[in-house]
Amino acid sequence: MQPFIYNGLASRVIFGFGTLGQLPAEIDRLGLKRVIVLATPQQQREAQKTAAGLDGRAAGVFAEAAMHTPVEITERALEQVTESRADGVVAIGGGSTTGLAKAIALRSDLPQIVVPTTYAGSEMTPILGETKEGLKTTIRSEKVLPETVIYDVDLTLTLPAGLTATSGLNAIAHAVEALYAQDRNPIISMMAEEGIASLARALPRLMENPRDSDARSDALYGAWLCGTCLGAVGMALHHKLCHTLGGSFDLPHAETHTVVLPHAAAYNAKAAPDAMKRIARALSARSAPLGLYRLAKLLRAPTALRDIGMPADGIGKAVDIALQNPYWNPAPIERGAIHGLIERAWHGDLPQAS
């Protein structure tokens, strides 16, 4: 056994069916009196319904959360937080809404309760990615770690098939990188392999029957594990590329992770053989990169950056940005190899080692 350091993060998790009903009691447990409920415009009705059920505990609804957490939206949300005298935030939705809650907490230190409705996993991390003037930056601070996460499987039963697939593959990406992170450890590695396997079993079933409650439960469990992995160890090339592409070209977050993941895994395959064995085993595949690519194909998820809005003439710009302040990575970061990776991802080619 190699020496390691493991830091557990203090976040309370409530998991099950119908657990949204515990939200009022959780607000009281945290000593909060007036919470503001956050959502995207698409989930405004759900947020308003939730706020109405809080029996006077709601200070209002802010339903402008957006991908990549634009700073200007955070500033508008903070104005409403101040005007309503809110003493906490409740985020209902996916990564966009969770990101807004974290951005508010970073600036105000208000407690957060997050109710995920996708498999993004960011609710389990002390990581915040924000976008300003076309550039996305990330910070790691326990100030942005939610105090409570309520996983309600019932809220995922109507998640569309396309979002189910890409959101689940986004979660898998967190665990893949955790397996070859610089600060990996045996606890997180076990959780990562289990998270990948749970999602890989559940997602194909959900493509056939989106309301399969057992598969939904397995997928949400896997997403929790994968998110926990992301929160506990560092990120590498895959996340750097996705932050670069998403922030610079306004690409959809989960879809970007879906497309890039097999190629990033291939880039690191020779430098991280043990991680690749674990990933392949979790996927029941011979090759980790090909297994990830074929899973995306099986789920009818996008496999080419050009299909999710990235312009061909943006490849060079993406390479330049990705090489600025690179994250630690098991394989050396080399311009030509990174260019080849992004170009293959743009075309949707099979992943190959650089």
Coordinates of N, CA, C and O in Angstrom, one line a residue, residues 109-181:
D109 N -21.1 34.0 2.4 CA -21.0 33.0 3.4 C -22.3 32.4 3.9 O -22.5 31.9 5.0
L110 N -23.4 32.6 3.1 CA -24.7 32.0 3.5 C -24.7 30.5 3.3 O -24.1 30.0 2.4
P111 N -25.4 29.8 4.2 CA -25.5 28.4 4.1 C -26.3 28.0 2.9 O -27.2 28.7 2.4
Q112 N -26.0 26.8 2.4 CA -26.7 26.3 1.2 C -27.3 24.9 1.4 O -26.7 24.1 2.1
I113 N -28.5 24.7 0.9 CA -29.1 23.4 0.8 C -29.3 23.2 -0.7 O -29.9 24.0 -1.4
V114 N -28.8 22.1 -1.3 CA -28.8 21.8 -2.7 C -29.7 20.6 -2.9 O -29.5 19.6 -2.3
V115 N -30.6 20.7 -3.9 CA -31.5 19.6 -4.3 C -31.2 19.3 -5.7 O -31.8 19.9 -6.6
P116 N -30.3 18.4 -6.0 CA -30.0 18.1 -7.4 C -31.1 17.4 -8.2 O -31.8 16.5 -7.6
T117 N -31.3 17.8 -9.4 CA -32.3 17.1 -10.3 C -31.6 16.5 -11.5 O -32.3 15.9 -12.4
T118 N -30.3 16.6 -11.6 CA -29.5 15.9 -12.6 C -28.3 15.1 -12.0 O -28.3 15.0 -10.7
Y119 N -27.4 14.6 -12.7 CA -26.3 13.9 -12.2 C -25.0 14.6 -12.2 O -23.9 14.0 -12.3
A120 N -25.1 16.0 -12.2 CA -23.9 16.8 -12.3 C -22.8 16.5 -11.3 O -21.6 16.5 -11.6
G121 N -23.2 16.3 -10.0 CA -22.2 16.0 -9.0 C -21.5 17.1 -8.3 O -20.9 16.9 -7.3
S122 N -21.7 18.3 -8.9 CA -21.0 19.5 -8.3 C -21.4 19.8 -6.9 O -20.7 20.5 -6.1
E123 N -22.6 19.3 -6.5 CA -23.2 19.6 -5.2 C -22.3 19.0 -4.1 O -22.4 19.4 -2.9
M124 N -21.4 18.0 -4.4 CA -20.6 17.4 -3.4 C -19.2 17.9 -3.4 O -18.3 17.3 -2.8
T125 N -19.0 19.1 -4.1 CA -17.6 19.6 -4.2 C -17.4 21.0 -3.6 O -18.4 21.8 -3.6
P126 N -16.2 21.3 -3.1 CA -15.9 22.7 -2.7 C -15.3 23.5 -3.9 O -14.4 24.3 -3.7
I127 N -15.8 23.2 -5.1 CA -15.2 23.8 -6.3 C -16.3 24.6 -7.0 O -17.5 24.2 -7.1
L128 N -15.9 25.8 -7.5 CA -16.8 26.7 -8.2 C -16.1 27.2 -9.5 O -14.9 27.6 -9.4
G129 N -16.8 27.0 -10.6 CA -16.3 27.5 -11.8 C -17.2 28.7 -12.2 O -18.4 28.6 -12.3
E130 N -16.5 29.9 -12.5 CA -17.3 31.1 -12.9 C -16.8 31.6 -14.2 O -15.6 31.4 -14.6
T131 N -17.7 32.3 -15.0 CA -17.3 32.8 -16.3 C -17.4 34.4 -16.2 O -18.4 34.9 -15.8
K132 N -16.4 35.0 -16.7 CA -16.4 36.5 -16.9 C -15.6 36.8 -18.1 O -14.5 36.4 -18.3
E133 N -16.3 37.6 -19.0 CA -15.7 38.1 -20.2 C -15.2 36.9 -21.1 O -14.1 37.0 -21.6
G134 N -15.9 35.8 -21.1 CA -15.5 34.7 -22.0 C -14.5 33.8 -21.5 O -14.0 32.9 -22.2
L135 N -14.0 34.0 -20.2 CA -13.0 33.1 -19.6 C -13.6 32.4 -18.4 O -14.2 33.1 -17.6
K136 N -13.4 31.1 -18.3 CA -13.9 30.4 -17.1 C -12.7 30.1 -16.2 O -11.7 29.6 -16.6
T137 N -12.9 30.5 -14.9 CA -11.9 30.2 -13.9 C -12.5 29.3 -12.8 O -13.7 29.4 -12.6
T138 N -11.7 28.6 -12.1 CA -12.2 27.7 -11.0 C -11.5 28.1 -9.7 O -10.3 28.4 -9.7
I139 N -12.2 27.9 -8.6 CA -11.6 28.1 -7.3 C -12.0 26.9 -6.4 O -13.0 26.3 -6.7
R140 N -11.2 26.6 -5.5 CA -11.5 25.5 -4.5 C -11.5 26.1 -3.1 O -10.5 26.7 -2.7
S141 N -12.7 26.1 -2.5 CA -12.8 26.7 -1.2 C -13.9 26.0 -0.4 O -15.0 25.8 -1.0
E142 N -13.7 25.7 0.8 CA -14.8 25.0 1.6 C -15.9 26.0 1.9 O -17.0 25.5 2.3
K143 N -15.8 27.3 1.6 CA -16.9 28.2 1.7 C -18.0 27.9 0.7 O -19.2 28.2 1.0
V144 N -17.7 27.2 -0.4 CA -18.7 27.0 -1.4 C -19.3 25.5 -1.3 O -20.1 25.1 -2.1
L145 N -18.8 24.8 -0.3 CA -19.3 23.4 -0.1 C -20.7 23.5 0.5 O -20.9 24.1 1.6
P146 N -21.8 23.0 -0.1 CA -23.1 23.0 0.5 C -23.1 22.3 1.9 O -22.5 21.3 2.1
E147 N -23.9 22.9 2.8 CA -24.1 22.3 4.1 C -24.9 21.0 4.0 O -24.6 20.1 4.7
T148 N -25.9 21.0 3.2 CA -26.8 19.8 3.0 C -27.1 19.6 1.6 O -27.4 20.5 0.8
V149 N -27.1 18.3 1.2 CA -27.5 17.9 -0.1 C -28.7 16.9 0.0 O -28.6 15.9 0.7
I150 N -29.8 17.2 -0.6 CA -31.0 16.4 -0.6 C -31.1 15.7 -1.9 O -31.5 16.4 -2.9
Y151 N -30.9 14.4 -2.0 CA -31.1 13.6 -3.2 C -32.5 13.0 -3.2 O -32.7 12.1 -2.3
D152 N -33.3 13.4 -4.1 CA -34.7 12.9 -4.2 C -34.8 12.2 -5.5 O -34.9 12.8 -6.5
V153 N -34.8 10.9 -5.5 CA -34.9 10.1 -6.8 C -36.1 10.5 -7.6 O -36.1 10.5 -8.8
D154 N -37.2 10.8 -6.9 CA -38.5 11.1 -7.6 C -38.3 12.3 -8.5 O -38.9 12.4 -9.6
L155 N -37.4 13.3 -8.2 CA -37.2 14.5 -9.0 C -36.5 14.2 -10.3 O -36.4 15.1 -11.1
T156 N -35.9 13.0 -10.4 CA -35.1 12.7 -11.6 C -35.9 11.8 -12.6 O -35.5 11.5 -13.7
L157 N -37.1 11.4 -12.2 CA -37.9 10.5 -13.0 C -38.3 11.1 -14.3 O -38.5 10.4 -15.3
T158 N -38.4 12.4 -14.4 CA -38.8 13.1 -15.7 C -37.6 13.7 -16.4 O -37.8 14.4 -17.4
L159 N -36.4 13.4 -16.0 CA -35.3 13.9 -16.6 C -35.2 13.4 -18.1 O -35.2 12.2 -18.3
P160 N -35.2 14.2 -19.1 CA -35.2 13.7 -20.5 C -34.0 12.8 -20.7 O -32.9 12.9 -20.1
A161 N -34.2 11.9 -21.7 CA -33.2 10.9 -22.0 C -31.9 11.5 -22.4 O -30.8 11.0 -21.9
G162 N -31.9 12.5 -23.2 CA -30.7 13.1 -23.7 C -29.9 13.7 -22.5 O -28.6 13.5 -22.4
L163 N -30.6 14.4 -21.6 CA -29.9 15.0 -20.4 C -29.5 13.9 -19.5 O -28.4 14.1 -18.8
T164 N -30.3 12.9 -19.3 CA -29.9 11.8 -18.5 C -28.5 11.2 -18.9 O -27.6 11.0 -18.1
A165 N -28.4 11.0 -20.3 CA -27.1 10.5 -20.8 C -25.9 11.4 -20.6 O -24.9 10.9 -20.0
T166 N -26.0 12.6 -21.0 CA -24.9 13.5 -20.9 C -24.6 13.9 -19.4 O -23.4 14.0 -19.1
S167 N -25.6 14.0 -18.6 CA -25.4 14.4 -17.2 C -24.7 13.2 -16.5 O -23.8 13.4 -15.7
G168 N -25.1 12.0 -16.9 CA -24.5 10.8 -16.3 C -23.0 10.6 -16.7 O -22.1 10.3 -15.9
L169 N -22.7 10.9 -18.0 CA -21.4 10.8 -18.5 C -20.5 11.9 -17.9 O -19.3 11.7 -17.6
N170 N -21.1 13.1 -17.6 CA -20.4 14.1 -16.9 C -20.0 13.7 -15.6 O -18.8 13.9 -15.1
A171 N -20.9 13.0 -14.9 CA -20.5 12.4 -13.5 C -19.4 11.4 -13.6 O -18.5 11.4 -12.8
I172 N -19.5 10.5 -14.6 CA -18.4 9.5 -14.8 C -17.1 10.2 -15.0 O -16.0 9.7 -14.5
A173 N -17.1 11.4 -15.7 CA -15.8 12.1 -15.9 C -15.1 12.4 -14.6 O -13.9 12.4 -14.5
H174 N -15.9 12.8 -13.6 CA -15.3 13.2 -12.3 C -14.6 12.0 -11.7 O -13.5 12.1 -11.1
A175 N -15.2 10.8 -11.8 CA -14.5 9.6 -11.2 C -13.3 9.2 -12.0 O -12.3 8.7 -11.5
V176 N -13.4 9.3 -13.3 CA -12.3 8.9 -14.2 C -11.1 9.7 -13.8 O -10.0 9.1 -13.6
E177 N -11.2 11.0 -13.6 CA -10.0 11.8 -13.3 C -9.6 11.6 -11.9 O -8.4 11.7 -11.6
A178 N -10.5 11.2 -11.0 CA -10.1 10.9 -9.6 C -9.2 9.7 -9.5 O -8.3 9.6 -8.6
L179 N -9.3 8.8 -10.5 CA -8.5 7.6 -10.4 C -7.1 7.8 -10.8 O -6.2 7.0 -10.5
Y180 N -6.8 8.9 -11.5 CA -5.4 9.2 -11.8 C -5.0 10.6 -11.3 O -4.0 11.2 -11.7
A181 N -5.7 11.1 -10.3 CA -5.4 12.4 -9.8 C -4.1 12.3 -9.0 O -3.7 11.3 -8.5

